[in-house]
Amino acid sequence: MTTDFLPGADMPQNQSFLVRKAAVLGAGVMGAQIAAHLVNANVEVILFELPAIEGDPNGNVLKAVDNLRKLEPSPLATPARAGLVRPANYDQHLELLKECDVVIEAISERMDWKSDLYKKVAPHLGEHTIFASNTSGLSINQLASAFPAELRHRFCGVHFFNPPRYMHLVELIACKETEAHILDDLEKFLVTNLGKGVIRAKDTPNFIANRVGVFSMLATIYHAERLGIGFDTVDALTGSLIGRPKSATFRTADVVGLDTFAHVVNTMKDTLPDDPWHKYYAVPAWLKGLIDQGALGQKTKRGVYQKVGRDIQVLDLKEQKYRASDGKADEGVVEILKNKNVTERFAQLHASSHPQAQFLWAVYRDAFHYCAAHLADIASNARDLDFAIRWGFGWDTGPFEIWQSAGWQQVAKWIAEDIAAGKAMTPTLLPAWAADAARVGVHTPQGSFVPPANSYQPRSALPVYKRQPFPDKLLGEERKYGETIFETDGVRCWHTGDDIAIVSFKSRMHAIGDDVLDGVQQAIEVAEKDYAGLVIWQTEPPFSVGANLKKTPAGGARPASKPSGFGKLLRSFKKEAESLALKAARQIGVADQLMAGKLAEVEHLVEQFQITTQALKYSMVPTVAAVDGLALGGGCEFVMHCDRVVATHESYIGLVEVGVGLLPAGGGCKEFAMRSVADAKGGSISYFIQKYFKSVAMADVGRSAEHARDIGYLRATDKVVMNRFELLEIAKAEVRALAAAGYRPPLRQTAIPAAGRSEIATIRTVLENMLAGGHISEHDHLIGCKVATVMCGGDIEAGSLVDEQWFLDLERQHFMELLATEKTQARIEHMLKTGRPLRN
């Protein structure tokens, strides 16, 4: 084992390094979105651009900031965040740079333009300012040569992936003069404050992720043309079927921009003349033709794909025109890919004579070959390469992880045979370390392989990673989630050797059924007896998609789930929030009970749900919900009842029940009624009731944790963390803080003023106007009226004093009344069968 490449191994991290203010130079696509993510993280940011020729000198920045509000998925946590970006221009405001701890240059990928800018801004930098160039592949040392020699120790490269808010990867690259502590300080900032996964890349063309990821795309293009496989069929084969984003290959190129893709390819062509794969570093003629026509992909609404009306068309190379996109993976190949035994899967792919199977084997083979040949040149270890591709290109597993899972020796033998037979893209042999007959892989519990040292390197020793008790897991690493306190079919309750209990759900998508409810109640009892507090945390997202009224089979193992990537977010956020809510709400799964007429069993489960959420609220020890990803319906109600919530920035929280014709009945309506009273502070609760009614009636889902706070699902006291791998540690810190302060649960309120029938009438008037205008259906009207009735406390005088149970009884009553209607049953059945909402 070696620590030669370990950041922070030779010196303690500078704990006093703080980023009070940052600047971004360049308000283009990347610069503006980097600035947006900085304000998402509560970092004060100044965005610079050239002065406008006419009007306000800051006009170019103001236009860029305004455009941030229009982008989907949104670069902003909330639209209001755009107003926090401070506009500036190079002619008037360079003196502001002295106030900045970090300056990120993000102008166009032109060495001469960057050089000119460095000369202009360098005299205005602060004494300790870190200056980083956001570049996707230009030489950091060459860029540094244009930077003043006396400042180069504070210069480095930083490569954000697009879009910066959603992509986890940031590559950090030193120049020869960069001081080690500068990189350590910047990595700490990127990891904790911006929530990123940082890879230390070497100063080689396109660094790690683009080098490998773009080659993989080039190999895919080459083999598709060689075998005559259509672009849409390629995308059907190289997307989710093989653990990659649904955008797969050619749709990804359209999303990235065909011109951007071509730029990266040309960088490799120009800077890697001696590379064994150099002849493949070329922009295909058909791609150049599209670019020359201005068909650059998604941003110009035409690229490899185009949309005509509602139809998606794809470029057909043989016909040199667009046709309907209908490519599919062969059923036999799909069956091979579904084989969970990776060794068997690859053996079947390798042996199959089907062109699609041959295509996939060739794509894998050449990617493995390329990664092995270049590992020593481009990365410090195999782990960095795999994480770069996972975090930067959205693969579920990295190239080396796949190879190792498939059986290193057998795959290496096949690769060597194909090289010898002239089937590989280059005759270059596998490096000796990869062909070593004793090798079983590159990832071990001790670390990941480092070719030059012929040893294994553990993870970074930087103190910032002590905040990640369970970092992103890599194949070959041992992972044990603490010591079990108790385990049932529905949950596992455990601890990490301290006095805080953790409960994790075992159900699929962490849906909440009676087994989970029983398990949470038991976890609360255990925590009250033996622990300082309880954290609800899932080992993988989502937090919970909500109530599952269909009992989970006893002993059923929870399938592994993966965090949502950019592609999923992009598709989700293109639809209205109601649609997102409806799709998630299909997890409710009440069809069996409905069709069997077992409404009494459903009502009992709803009652148990209410008992559980009340137990979370009134536990004698603090309860904290640690939320990452979706927290919908009943999952949101769990969140609303915990003493504190710690949510990752990319948490999507909401009460979505109305989307399938129901209403929140686990205490969600009750909590919003009580929050209305608290928010009113003795005044009229009408405004707040209407605000929260709208959130429930429209099935509003927060598009970030901060947006969820604006809606009302999170409170001012709840915490938002940027890095999901720090979530558990921060949640446990919240438990400790509450316990140390002498925690007592809130007193049960027995005199809650209800809004009453007058407020119900006000809301009904709005609903009736919407019904008359054709904006909602009669059943939508019925649902809205029932939500209003519950939240306003029923048909009683305004100001009447009721207790929490009063609201809970109303929730349960009106939930069951809706559940008994044919139209709600039809909505649920339609959603379960089709995945689409029914407007009846």
Short mmCIF file of C-alpha atoms in Angstrom, two decimals, residues 58-347:
data_model
loop_
_atom_site.label_atom_id
_atom_site.label_comp_id
_atom_site.label_asym_id
_atom_site.label_seq_id
_atom_site.Cartn_x
_atom_site.Cartn_y
_atom_site.Cartn_z
CA ASN A 58 -23.89 45.15 -16.83
CA GLY A 59 -26.48 44.26 -19.44
CA ASN A 60 -24.71 41.11 -20.60
CA VAL A 61 -24.65 39.69 -17.08
CA LEU A 62 -28.23 40.71 -16.38
CA LYS A 63 -29.35 38.94 -19.54
CA ALA A 64 -27.46 35.80 -18.53
CA VAL A 65 -28.97 35.87 -15.04
CA ASP A 66 -32.46 36.34 -16.46
CA ASN A 67 -31.87 33.33 -18.70
CA LEU A 68 -31.10 31.22 -15.61
CA ARG A 69 -34.76 31.55 -14.63
CA LYS A 70 -35.86 30.01 -17.93
CA LEU A 71 -33.61 26.95 -18.05
CA GLU A 72 -34.96 23.47 -17.31
CA PRO A 73 -33.94 21.72 -15.21
CA SER A 74 -33.41 24.88 -13.24
CA PRO A 75 -29.84 25.80 -12.26
CA LEU A 76 -31.36 27.68 -9.30
CA ALA A 77 -32.61 26.23 -6.03
CA THR A 78 -35.42 28.79 -6.18
CA PRO A 79 -36.12 31.48 -8.79
CA ALA A 80 -35.40 34.17 -6.18
CA ARG A 81 -31.78 33.03 -6.00
CA ALA A 82 -31.12 34.66 -9.36
CA GLY A 83 -31.39 38.04 -7.68
CA LEU A 84 -28.48 37.16 -5.40
CA VAL A 85 -25.97 37.02 -8.26
CA ARG A 86 -24.15 40.35 -8.26
CA PRO A 87 -23.51 41.65 -11.81
CA ALA A 88 -20.19 43.22 -12.77
CA ASN A 89 -18.14 44.06 -15.83
CA TYR A 90 -14.41 44.15 -16.52
CA ASP A 91 -14.29 47.89 -17.24
CA GLN A 92 -15.82 49.12 -13.99
CA HIS A 93 -15.54 46.51 -11.28
CA LEU A 94 -12.19 44.73 -11.28
CA GLU A 95 -11.38 46.15 -7.85
CA LEU A 96 -14.12 43.87 -6.45
CA LEU A 97 -11.88 40.88 -7.09
CA LYS A 98 -9.76 41.81 -4.05
CA GLU A 99 -12.73 40.87 -1.87
CA CYS A 100 -12.97 37.34 -3.30
CA ASP A 101 -11.45 34.23 -1.76
CA VAL A 102 -12.00 32.19 -4.93
CA VAL A 103 -12.14 33.38 -8.54
CA ILE A 104 -13.31 30.92 -11.21
CA GLU A 105 -12.57 31.81 -14.82
CA ALA A 106 -15.16 30.26 -17.16
CA ILE A 107 -14.83 32.00 -20.52
CA SER A 108 -14.67 30.24 -23.91
CA GLU A 109 -12.12 27.50 -24.48
CA ARG A 110 -9.61 29.73 -26.24
CA MET A 111 -6.07 29.80 -24.88
CA ASP A 112 -5.46 33.31 -26.27
CA TRP A 113 -8.65 34.75 -24.79
CA LYS A 114 -7.93 33.24 -21.41
CA SER A 115 -4.35 34.55 -21.51
CA ASP A 116 -5.55 38.09 -22.26
CA LEU A 117 -8.06 37.94 -19.42
CA TYR A 118 -5.44 36.74 -16.92
CA LYS A 119 -3.23 39.72 -17.70
CA LYS A 120 -6.19 42.02 -17.15
CA VAL A 121 -7.44 40.66 -13.84
CA ALA A 122 -4.28 39.42 -12.11
CA PRO A 123 -3.27 42.85 -10.67
CA HIS A 124 -6.65 43.06 -8.91
CA LEU A 125 -6.65 39.70 -7.11
CA GLY A 126 -6.55 39.55 -3.34
CA GLU A 127 -3.47 38.52 -1.44
CA HIS A 128 -4.78 35.00 -0.79
CA THR A 129 -7.22 34.55 -3.67
CA ILE A 130 -7.32 31.11 -5.29
CA PHE A 131 -7.65 31.49 -9.06
CA ALA A 132 -9.06 28.49 -10.95
CA SER A 133 -9.71 28.05 -14.65
CA ASN A 134 -12.83 26.09 -15.51
CA THR A 135 -11.69 24.24 -18.60
CA SER A 136 -12.84 20.96 -20.08
CA GLY A 137 -9.46 19.97 -21.41
CA LEU A 138 -6.94 22.76 -22.04
CA SER A 139 -3.48 22.29 -20.54
CA ILE A 140 -3.35 23.77 -17.05
CA ASN A 141 0.40 24.26 -17.24
CA GLN A 142 0.06 26.11 -20.53
CA LEU A 143 -2.68 28.27 -19.04
CA ALA A 144 -0.48 28.89 -15.98
CA SER A 145 2.32 30.18 -18.22
CA ALA A 146 0.07 33.12 -19.10
CA PHE A 147 -0.55 33.81 -15.41
CA PRO A 148 1.91 36.00 -13.45
CA ALA A 149 4.77 33.84 -12.15
CA GLU A 150 4.46 35.22 -8.63
CA LEU A 151 0.82 34.11 -8.46
CA ARG A 152 1.04 30.66 -10.00
CA HIS A 153 1.22 28.95 -6.62
CA ARG A 154 -2.46 29.95 -6.27
CA PHE A 155 -3.47 28.87 -9.80
CA CYS A 156 -5.13 25.57 -10.76
CA GLY A 157 -7.72 24.03 -13.04
CA VAL A 158 -11.23 23.14 -11.97
CA HIS A 159 -13.57 21.35 -14.36
CA PHE A 160 -17.27 21.49 -13.52
CA PHE A 161 -19.53 19.23 -15.55
CA ASN A 162 -22.63 20.60 -17.21
CA PRO A 163 -25.09 21.31 -15.66
CA PRO A 164 -23.06 22.33 -12.58
CA ARG A 165 -25.94 22.08 -10.13
CA TYR A 166 -26.75 18.47 -10.91
CA MET A 167 -23.49 16.83 -12.02
CA HIS A 168 -21.55 15.47 -9.06
CA LEU A 169 -18.11 15.45 -10.64
CA VAL A 170 -15.52 18.21 -10.44
CA GLU A 171 -12.00 17.55 -11.69
CA LEU A 172 -9.25 19.44 -9.87
CA ILE A 173 -5.95 19.88 -11.71
CA ALA A 174 -2.69 21.37 -10.44
CA CYS A 175 -0.07 23.19 -12.45
CA LYS A 176 3.60 22.61 -11.63
CA GLU A 177 3.69 25.56 -9.22
CA THR A 178 0.36 24.99 -7.42
CA GLU A 179 0.88 24.71 -3.66
CA ALA A 180 -0.54 21.54 -2.15
CA HIS A 181 -2.60 23.31 0.50
CA ILE A 182 -4.33 25.39 -2.19
CA LEU A 183 -5.74 22.23 -3.75
CA ASP A 184 -6.65 20.82 -0.34
CA ASP A 185 -8.52 24.01 0.61
CA LEU A 186 -10.34 24.14 -2.71
CA GLU A 187 -11.28 20.48 -2.49
CA LYS A 188 -12.76 21.01 0.97
CA PHE A 189 -14.85 23.90 -0.40
CA LEU A 190 -16.00 21.93 -3.44
CA VAL A 191 -16.92 18.84 -1.43
CA THR A 192 -18.75 20.32 1.55
CA ASN A 193 -19.99 23.71 0.36
CA LEU A 194 -20.84 22.80 -3.23
CA GLY A 195 -21.61 19.11 -2.68
CA LYS A 196 -19.24 17.76 -5.30
CA GLY A 197 -17.26 14.60 -5.84
CA VAL A 198 -13.71 15.76 -6.49
CA ILE A 199 -11.17 13.88 -8.57
CA ARG A 200 -7.53 15.02 -8.72
CA ALA A 201 -6.76 14.76 -12.43
CA LYS A 202 -3.40 14.90 -14.17
CA ASP A 203 -2.70 17.68 -16.65
CA THR A 204 -3.41 15.63 -19.76
CA PRO A 205 -5.75 16.55 -22.65
CA ASN A 206 -9.41 16.43 -21.58
CA PHE A 207 -8.30 15.11 -18.17
CA ILE A 208 -10.01 11.85 -17.07
CA ALA A 209 -13.78 11.86 -17.58
CA ASN A 210 -13.91 13.52 -20.99
CA ARG A 211 -10.90 11.56 -22.19
CA VAL A 212 -12.48 8.20 -21.39
CA GLY A 213 -16.13 9.17 -21.83
CA VAL A 214 -15.64 10.79 -25.22
CA PHE A 215 -13.50 7.89 -26.43
CA SER A 216 -16.29 5.52 -25.39
CA MET A 217 -18.73 7.59 -27.46
CA LEU A 218 -16.31 7.59 -30.42
CA ALA A 219 -15.94 3.81 -30.17
CA THR A 220 -19.73 3.50 -30.05
CA ILE A 221 -20.06 5.66 -33.17
CA TYR A 222 -17.35 3.66 -34.96
CA HIS A 223 -18.89 0.27 -34.23
CA ALA A 224 -22.42 1.49 -35.01
CA GLU A 225 -21.30 2.59 -38.47
CA ARG A 226 -19.22 -0.56 -38.97
CA LEU A 227 -22.19 -2.83 -38.16
CA GLY A 228 -24.87 -0.63 -39.73
CA ILE A 229 -26.82 -0.11 -36.51
CA GLY A 230 -29.11 2.94 -36.46
CA PHE A 231 -28.53 5.76 -34.00
CA ASP A 232 -31.85 5.16 -32.23
CA THR A 233 -31.09 1.44 -31.88
CA VAL A 234 -27.67 2.32 -30.47
CA ASP A 235 -29.38 4.51 -27.88
CA ALA A 236 -31.80 1.71 -27.03
CA LEU A 237 -28.79 -0.55 -26.39
CA THR A 238 -26.42 1.86 -24.61
CA GLY A 239 -28.80 3.46 -22.11
CA SER A 240 -30.45 2.03 -19.01
CA LEU A 241 -30.13 -1.53 -20.35
CA ILE A 242 -26.40 -1.40 -19.58
CA GLY A 243 -26.54 0.90 -16.54
CA ARG A 244 -26.03 4.22 -18.27
CA PRO A 245 -28.30 7.27 -18.51
CA LYS A 246 -31.41 6.89 -20.67
CA SER A 247 -29.98 9.58 -22.93
CA ALA A 248 -27.45 6.89 -23.87
CA THR A 249 -25.02 7.96 -26.62
CA PHE A 250 -26.52 10.11 -29.37
CA ARG A 251 -29.17 11.77 -27.21
CA THR A 252 -26.39 12.65 -24.78
CA ALA A 253 -24.43 14.23 -27.64
CA ASP A 254 -27.51 16.29 -28.52
CA VAL A 255 -27.93 17.40 -24.90
CA VAL A 256 -24.25 18.30 -24.51
CA GLY A 257 -24.21 20.03 -27.90
CA LEU A 258 -22.73 18.54 -31.04
CA ASP A 259 -20.36 21.49 -31.35
CA THR A 260 -19.13 20.97 -27.79
CA PHE A 261 -18.65 17.26 -28.43
CA ALA A 262 -16.73 18.04 -31.62
CA HIS A 263 -14.54 20.54 -29.75
CA VAL A 264 -13.50 17.90 -27.22
CA VAL A 265 -12.79 15.41 -30.01
CA ASN A 266 -10.67 17.96 -31.87
CA THR A 267 -8.74 18.73 -28.69
CA MET A 268 -7.80 15.06 -28.49
CA LYS A 269 -6.86 15.03 -32.18
CA ASP A 270 -4.65 18.10 -31.87
CA THR A 271 -2.93 17.24 -28.60
CA LEU A 272 -2.54 13.45 -28.73
CA PRO A 273 -0.68 12.73 -32.00
CA ASP A 274 1.11 9.67 -30.59
CA ASP A 275 -1.96 8.06 -29.07
CA PRO A 276 -2.53 4.51 -30.44
CA TRP A 277 -6.20 5.43 -31.03
CA HIS A 278 -5.37 8.77 -32.69
CA LYS A 279 -6.95 7.94 -36.04
CA TYR A 280 -10.32 7.61 -34.32
CA TYR A 281 -10.08 11.12 -32.84
CA ALA A 282 -11.99 12.64 -35.72
CA VAL A 283 -15.37 14.26 -36.15
CA PRO A 284 -17.41 12.06 -38.53
CA ALA A 285 -18.47 13.70 -41.79
CA TRP A 286 -22.17 13.40 -40.93
CA LEU A 287 -21.58 15.12 -37.60
CA LYS A 288 -19.57 17.92 -39.20
CA GLY A 289 -22.40 18.33 -41.70
CA LEU A 290 -24.95 18.80 -38.92
CA ILE A 291 -22.74 21.36 -37.18
CA ASP A 292 -22.22 23.27 -40.44
CA GLN A 293 -26.00 23.42 -40.83
CA GLY A 294 -26.37 24.84 -37.33
CA ALA A 295 -28.01 21.64 -36.08
CA LEU A 296 -26.19 21.52 -32.76
CA GLY A 297 -28.56 19.34 -30.79
CA GLN A 298 -31.01 20.23 -28.06
CA LYS A 299 -30.09 23.93 -27.91
CA THR A 300 -31.04 24.39 -31.60
CA LYS A 301 -33.87 21.82 -31.47
CA ARG A 302 -32.20 19.70 -34.14
CA GLY A 303 -29.19 17.43 -34.08
CA VAL A 304 -29.01 13.65 -34.29
CA TYR A 305 -32.66 13.86 -33.29
CA GLN A 306 -35.37 16.38 -34.03
CA LYS A 307 -38.97 16.75 -32.94
CA VAL A 308 -41.67 17.30 -35.55
CA GLY A 309 -44.96 17.99 -33.81
CA ARG A 310 -45.18 15.20 -31.27
CA ASP A 311 -43.02 12.81 -33.24
CA ILE A 312 -39.32 12.18 -32.56
CA GLN A 313 -37.21 11.69 -35.66
CA VAL A 314 -33.64 10.44 -35.95
CA LEU A 315 -31.01 10.97 -38.63
CA ASP A 316 -30.68 7.95 -40.92
CA LEU A 317 -27.13 7.72 -42.27
CA LYS A 318 -28.03 5.46 -45.19
CA GLU A 319 -30.84 7.66 -46.42
CA GLN A 320 -29.18 10.92 -45.30
CA LYS A 321 -32.46 12.18 -43.94
CA TYR A 322 -34.58 12.03 -40.81
CA ARG A 323 -37.01 9.18 -40.17
CA ALA A 324 -39.29 8.13 -37.32
CA SER A 325 -37.29 7.04 -34.29
CA ASP A 326 -38.35 3.46 -33.62
CA GLY A 327 -35.11 1.57 -32.96
CA LYS A 328 -35.30 -1.21 -30.41
CA ALA A 329 -32.97 -3.66 -28.75
CA ASP A 330 -33.39 -7.26 -29.89
CA GLU A 331 -35.37 -9.33 -27.39
CA GLY A 332 -32.65 -11.98 -27.20
CA VAL A 333 -30.01 -9.36 -26.47
CA VAL A 334 -32.26 -7.81 -23.84
CA GLU A 335 -32.55 -11.18 -22.14
CA ILE A 336 -28.74 -11.43 -22.06
CA LEU A 337 -28.48 -7.96 -20.52
CA LYS A 338 -31.05 -8.82 -17.86
CA ASN A 339 -28.84 -11.61 -16.53
CA LYS A 340 -27.75 -10.41 -13.09
CA ASN A 341 -24.70 -12.65 -13.16
CA VAL A 342 -22.21 -10.31 -14.80
CA THR A 343 -19.78 -13.11 -15.66
CA GLU A 344 -22.49 -15.06 -17.47
CA ARG A 345 -23.78 -11.92 -19.15
CA PHE A 346 -20.42 -11.11 -20.70
CA ALA A 347 -19.84 -14.71 -21.73
#
